[in-house]
C-alpha cells in the first residue's frame, strides 16, 4: 500500500519536475548558445528563456529540443536553430509597440518568441496543415497576439501593412517586392536570400527616407521559400 502511494506521489510530481528540467535546459541554451555568441538584447534573451521550445517540436524529438541545431517538424520543414531565432529577433530591434510580419510560421516558435516582445505578430504559412497545427498550438499556449494565416507569404499581408519589421524564415531567390512595400519607413526586414539547398546570405533590409539599404549579415541554410505551382 505504502509503495503504491509512493508511486502515485512520484507520478504526480513528475510533470512539474520535468518542467523544471526544461527551464534549466532553456537557461543553459541561452547562456551557452546565445549569449556566448554575442546576442545581448534583454527582451530577446528573456523571451528565449520563457518560450517552451520543447512544446514546438514533434514528441519523438523532445529530448533534443534545446540542442544547438534546427530540428525536423514534418512536411520537409524545420524549426530553426535557437541561435538563428535569437539573431533574427535581435536584429529587427523589436519594441513593445511593434507590428511584425513573419513569413513561414512552421512550428510557431519564432512567432512565440516575438509575441512576448512586440504588440502584434502576423504570420503566414504556405503548408496548410503546418499552419493549422501552429495556430492550435499557439492558441492552446495562450499566445493571444499571434495571428496565423495560410497562404503564400510572397504577397505579404496587405490588410495589416505597413509593418515595423518583417522576419522571413525561408530562403528566397530574391527579396519579394511586396514585402519591401509593406515595410514601414525606418522599418527592418531580415531575410535569407539565395538558392535552395545551398548556403544563403541572411540579409538585413532597411527602409530609410523611402530608400532601401541591404546588408549581408552571415551565411545560413534555410529551407526554400516555396511558390504555389
Ligand atoms: N519560423 C519557423 C521556421 C519554419 S521553416 C519556426 O519557428 O518553426 C520555414 C517555413 O516557411 C516552412 O514551414 C515553410 O512551409 C514556410 N514557407 C516556405 N515558403 C513559404 C511561402 N511562400 N509563404 C509562407 N510560408 C512559406
Coordinates of C-alpha atoms and ligand atoms in Angstrom, one line a residue:
X1 CA 0.0 0.0 0.0
X2 CA 2.8 2.4 1.0
X3 CA 4.7 1.5 -2.1
X4 CA 1.6 2.2 -4.2
X5 CA 1.1 5.6 -2.5
X6 CA 4.8 6.4 -3.2
X7 CA 4.4 5.5 -6.9
X8 CA 1.3 7.7 -7.2
X9 CA 3.1 10.6 -5.5
X10 CA 6.2 10.3 -7.7
X11 CA 3.9 10.2 -10.8
X12 CA 2.1 13.2 -9.6
X13 CA 5.3 15.1 -9.0
X14 CA 7.0 14.1 -12.3
X15 CA 5.4 16.7 -14.7
X16 CA 6.5 19.6 -12.5
X17 CA 10.0 18.1 -12.2
X18 CA 10.1 17.8 -16.0
X19 CA 9.1 21.5 -16.5
X20 CA 11.9 22.5 -14.1
X21 CA 14.3 20.4 -16.1
X22 CA 13.2 22.1 -19.3
X23 CA 13.5 25.5 -17.7
X24 CA 17.1 24.6 -16.7
X25 CA 17.8 23.5 -20.2
X26 CA 16.5 26.8 -21.6
X27 CA 18.7 28.8 -19.3
X28 CA 21.7 26.7 -20.4
X29 CA 20.7 27.1 -24.0
X30 CA 20.5 30.9 -23.7
X31 CA 23.8 31.1 -21.8
X32 CA 25.9 28.7 -24.0
X33 CA 24.4 29.1 -27.4
X34 CA 23.0 32.6 -27.5
X35 CA 24.8 35.0 -25.0
X36 CA 28.2 33.4 -25.8
X37 CA 27.7 34.1 -29.5
X38 CA 27.1 37.8 -28.8
X39 CA 23.3 38.3 -28.5
X40 CA 22.7 40.8 -25.7
X41 CA 19.2 42.4 -26.2
X42 CA 17.5 41.8 -22.8
X43 CA 14.0 41.4 -24.3
X44 CA 15.2 38.8 -26.8
X45 CA 17.1 36.8 -24.1
X46 CA 14.2 36.9 -21.7
X47 CA 11.7 35.7 -24.3
X48 CA 14.0 32.8 -25.2
X49 CA 14.2 31.9 -21.6
X50 CA 10.4 31.8 -21.4
X51 CA 9.1 30.1 -24.6
X52 CA 8.8 26.4 -24.1
X53 CA 10.6 25.2 -27.2
X54 CA 10.0 21.6 -26.3
X55 CA 6.3 22.1 -27.0
X56 CA 7.1 23.3 -30.6
X57 CA 8.9 20.1 -31.7
X58 CA 7.5 16.7 -32.5
X59 CA 7.1 14.4 -29.4
X60 CA 9.8 12.0 -30.5
X61 CA 12.4 14.8 -30.7
X62 CA 11.6 16.4 -27.4
X63 CA 14.9 15.3 -25.8
X64 CA 16.7 17.4 -28.5
X65 CA 14.5 20.5 -28.3
X66 CA 17.2 22.6 -26.6
X67 CA 20.1 21.4 -28.7
X68 CA 22.2 23.8 -30.8
X69 CA 20.6 22.9 -34.2
X70 CA 17.4 23.0 -36.3
X71 CA 15.0 20.0 -36.0
X72 CA 12.6 18.5 -38.5
X73 CA 8.9 19.4 -37.9
X74 CA 7.4 17.3 -40.7
X75 CA 6.5 18.1 -44.3
X76 CA 10.2 18.5 -45.0
X77 CA 10.4 21.7 -42.9
X78 CA 12.4 22.6 -39.8
X79 CA 12.2 24.7 -36.6
X80 CA 15.3 27.0 -36.8
X81 CA 18.3 26.6 -34.6
X82 CA 17.8 28.6 -31.3
X83 CA 20.7 31.0 -32.1
X84 CA 19.3 31.9 -35.5
X85 CA 15.9 32.6 -33.9
X86 CA 17.6 34.8 -31.4
X87 CA 19.7 36.6 -34.1
X88 CA 16.7 37.3 -36.3
X89 CA 14.8 38.6 -33.3
X90 CA 17.5 40.9 -32.0
X91 CA 18.4 42.3 -35.4
X92 CA 14.9 43.8 -36.1
X93 CA 15.3 45.8 -32.8
X94 CA 11.9 44.7 -31.5
X95 CA 9.9 47.1 -29.4
X96 CA 6.6 46.8 -27.4
X97 CA 4.7 48.9 -29.9
X98 CA 5.8 47.0 -33.0
X99 CA 3.6 45.2 -35.5
X100 CA 5.7 42.4 -37.0
X101 CA 5.1 40.2 -40.1
X102 CA 6.6 36.7 -40.2
X103 CA 6.7 34.6 -43.4
X104 CA 7.0 30.9 -42.7
X105 CA 5.1 30.1 -39.4
X106 CA 6.4 26.5 -39.4
X107 CA 6.2 25.3 -35.7
X108 CA 5.2 28.8 -34.5
X109 CA 8.3 29.1 -32.3
X110 CA 9.8 32.2 -33.9
X111 CA 6.3 33.8 -33.7
X112 CA 6.0 32.9 -30.0
X113 CA 9.5 34.4 -29.2
X114 CA 8.4 37.6 -30.9
X115 CA 5.0 37.5 -29.2
X116 CA 6.4 38.3 -25.8
X117 CA 8.3 41.4 -27.0
X118 CA 6.1 43.1 -29.6
X119 CA 2.4 44.2 -29.8
X120 CA 1.2 42.0 -32.7
X121 CA 2.7 39.2 -34.8
X122 CA 1.1 38.3 -38.1
X123 CA 2.5 35.1 -39.6
X124 CA 1.8 33.4 -42.9
X125 CA 2.4 29.7 -43.6
X126 CA 2.2 28.1 -47.1
X127 CA 1.6 24.5 -45.9
X128 CA -2.0 24.4 -44.6
X129 CA -1.5 21.5 -42.1
X130 CA 1.6 23.1 -40.6
X131 CA -0.2 26.5 -40.3
X132 CA -3.2 24.9 -38.6
X133 CA -1.0 22.9 -36.2
X134 CA 0.9 26.0 -35.3
X135 CA -2.3 28.0 -34.9
X136 CA -3.8 25.4 -32.5
X137 CA -0.5 25.2 -30.5
X138 CA -0.2 29.0 -30.1
X139 CA -3.9 29.2 -29.1
X140 CA -3.5 26.5 -26.6
X141 CA -0.4 28.1 -25.1
X142 CA -2.3 31.4 -25.0
X143 CA -0.2 33.5 -27.4
X144 CA -3.1 35.9 -28.0
X145 CA -1.2 38.5 -30.1
X146 CA -0.1 36.0 -32.8
X147 CA -2.3 35.7 -35.9
X148 CA -1.6 32.9 -38.3
X149 CA -2.9 32.6 -41.8
X150 CA -2.4 30.1 -44.6
X151 CA -1.1 31.3 -47.9
X152 CA 1.8 32.4 -50.0
X153 CA 3.8 34.9 -48.0
X154 CA 5.3 36.4 -51.2
X155 CA 2.5 38.9 -51.3
X156 CA 2.7 39.8 -47.6
X157 CA -0.4 40.7 -45.6
X158 CA -1.7 43.8 -47.2
X159 CA -4.7 44.4 -44.9
X160 CA -2.4 44.6 -41.9
X161 CA 0.5 46.5 -43.5
X162 CA 2.7 48.5 -43.0
X163 CA 4.9 46.6 -40.6
X164 CA 7.6 47.9 -38.3
X165 CA 9.6 44.7 -39.1
X166 CA 9.4 41.6 -41.3
X167 CA 11.0 38.3 -40.5
X168 CA 11.3 35.8 -43.3
X169 CA 12.2 32.2 -42.3
X170 CA 12.5 30.5 -45.7
X171 CA 15.2 31.3 -48.3
X172 CA 14.1 33.3 -51.2
X173 CA 15.8 33.7 -54.6
X174 CA 15.1 37.4 -54.4
X175 CA 13.6 39.8 -51.9
X176 CA 9.8 39.8 -52.7
X177 CA 8.9 43.4 -53.7
X178 CA 5.5 43.3 -51.9
X179 CA 7.4 42.8 -48.7
X180 CA 9.6 45.8 -49.3
X181 CA 6.5 48.0 -50.0
X182 CA 4.8 46.7 -46.8
X183 CA 7.7 47.7 -44.6
X184 CA 7.3 51.0 -42.7
X185 CA 9.6 53.9 -43.1
X186 CA 12.6 53.1 -40.8
X187 CA 11.5 49.5 -40.8
X188 CA 13.8 46.5 -40.8
X189 CA 13.4 43.2 -42.6
X190 CA 15.6 40.1 -42.1
X191 CA 15.5 37.5 -44.9
X192 CA 17.7 34.6 -46.1
X193 CA 18.4 35.1 -49.8
X194 CA 20.0 32.6 -52.2
X195 CA 19.4 29.3 -54.0
X196 CA 17.7 26.5 -52.3
X197 CA 19.8 23.7 -50.8
X198 CA 22.9 25.9 -51.0
X199 CA 24.4 28.3 -48.5
X200 CA 22.4 31.6 -48.5
X201 CA 23.1 35.0 -47.1
X202 CA 21.0 36.4 -44.2
X203 CA 20.2 39.9 -45.5
X204 CA 19.1 42.9 -43.4
X205 CA 16.9 45.3 -45.4
X206 CA 16.4 48.8 -44.1
X207 CA 14.0 51.4 -45.4
X208 CA 15.2 55.0 -44.8
X209 CA 13.6 58.0 -46.5
X210 CA 12.0 55.7 -49.0
X211 CA 15.4 54.2 -49.9
X212 CA 16.3 50.6 -49.4
X213 CA 19.7 49.5 -48.0
X214 CA 20.6 45.9 -47.9
X215 CA 23.5 44.3 -45.9
X216 CA 24.7 40.7 -45.8
X217 CA 24.9 39.6 -42.2
X218 CA 26.0 36.0 -42.3
X219 CA 25.9 32.7 -44.3
X220 CA 22.9 30.5 -43.4
X221 CA 21.0 27.5 -44.5
X222 CA 17.2 27.7 -44.6
X223 CA 14.5 25.6 -46.3
X224 CA 13.4 27.1 -49.6
X225 CA 10.8 29.8 -50.0
X226 CA 8.0 28.0 -51.9
X227 CA 5.8 29.4 -54.6
X228 CA 2.4 27.8 -55.5
X229 CA 2.7 25.6 -58.6
Ligands
LIG1 N1 9.7 30.2 -38.3 C1 9.6 28.7 -38.3 C2 10.6 28.1 -39.2 C3 9.9 27.3 -40.2 S1 10.8 26.8 -41.6 C4 9.7 28.2 -36.8 O1 10.0 28.9 -35.9 O2 9.4 27.0 -36.7 C5 10.2 27.8 -42.9 C6 8.7 27.7 -43.1 O3 8.4 28.6 -44.2 C7 8.2 26.3 -43.5 O4 7.2 25.9 -42.6 C8 7.6 26.5 -44.9 O5 6.5 25.8 -45.2 C9 7.3 28.0 -44.9 N2 7.2 28.7 -46.3 C10 8.0 28.4 -47.3 N3 7.6 29.2 -48.4 C11 6.6 30.0 -47.9 C12 5.8 31.0 -48.5 N4 5.9 31.3 -49.8 N5 4.9 31.6 -47.8 C13 4.7 31.2 -46.5 N6 5.4 30.3 -45.8 C14 6.4 29.6 -46.6

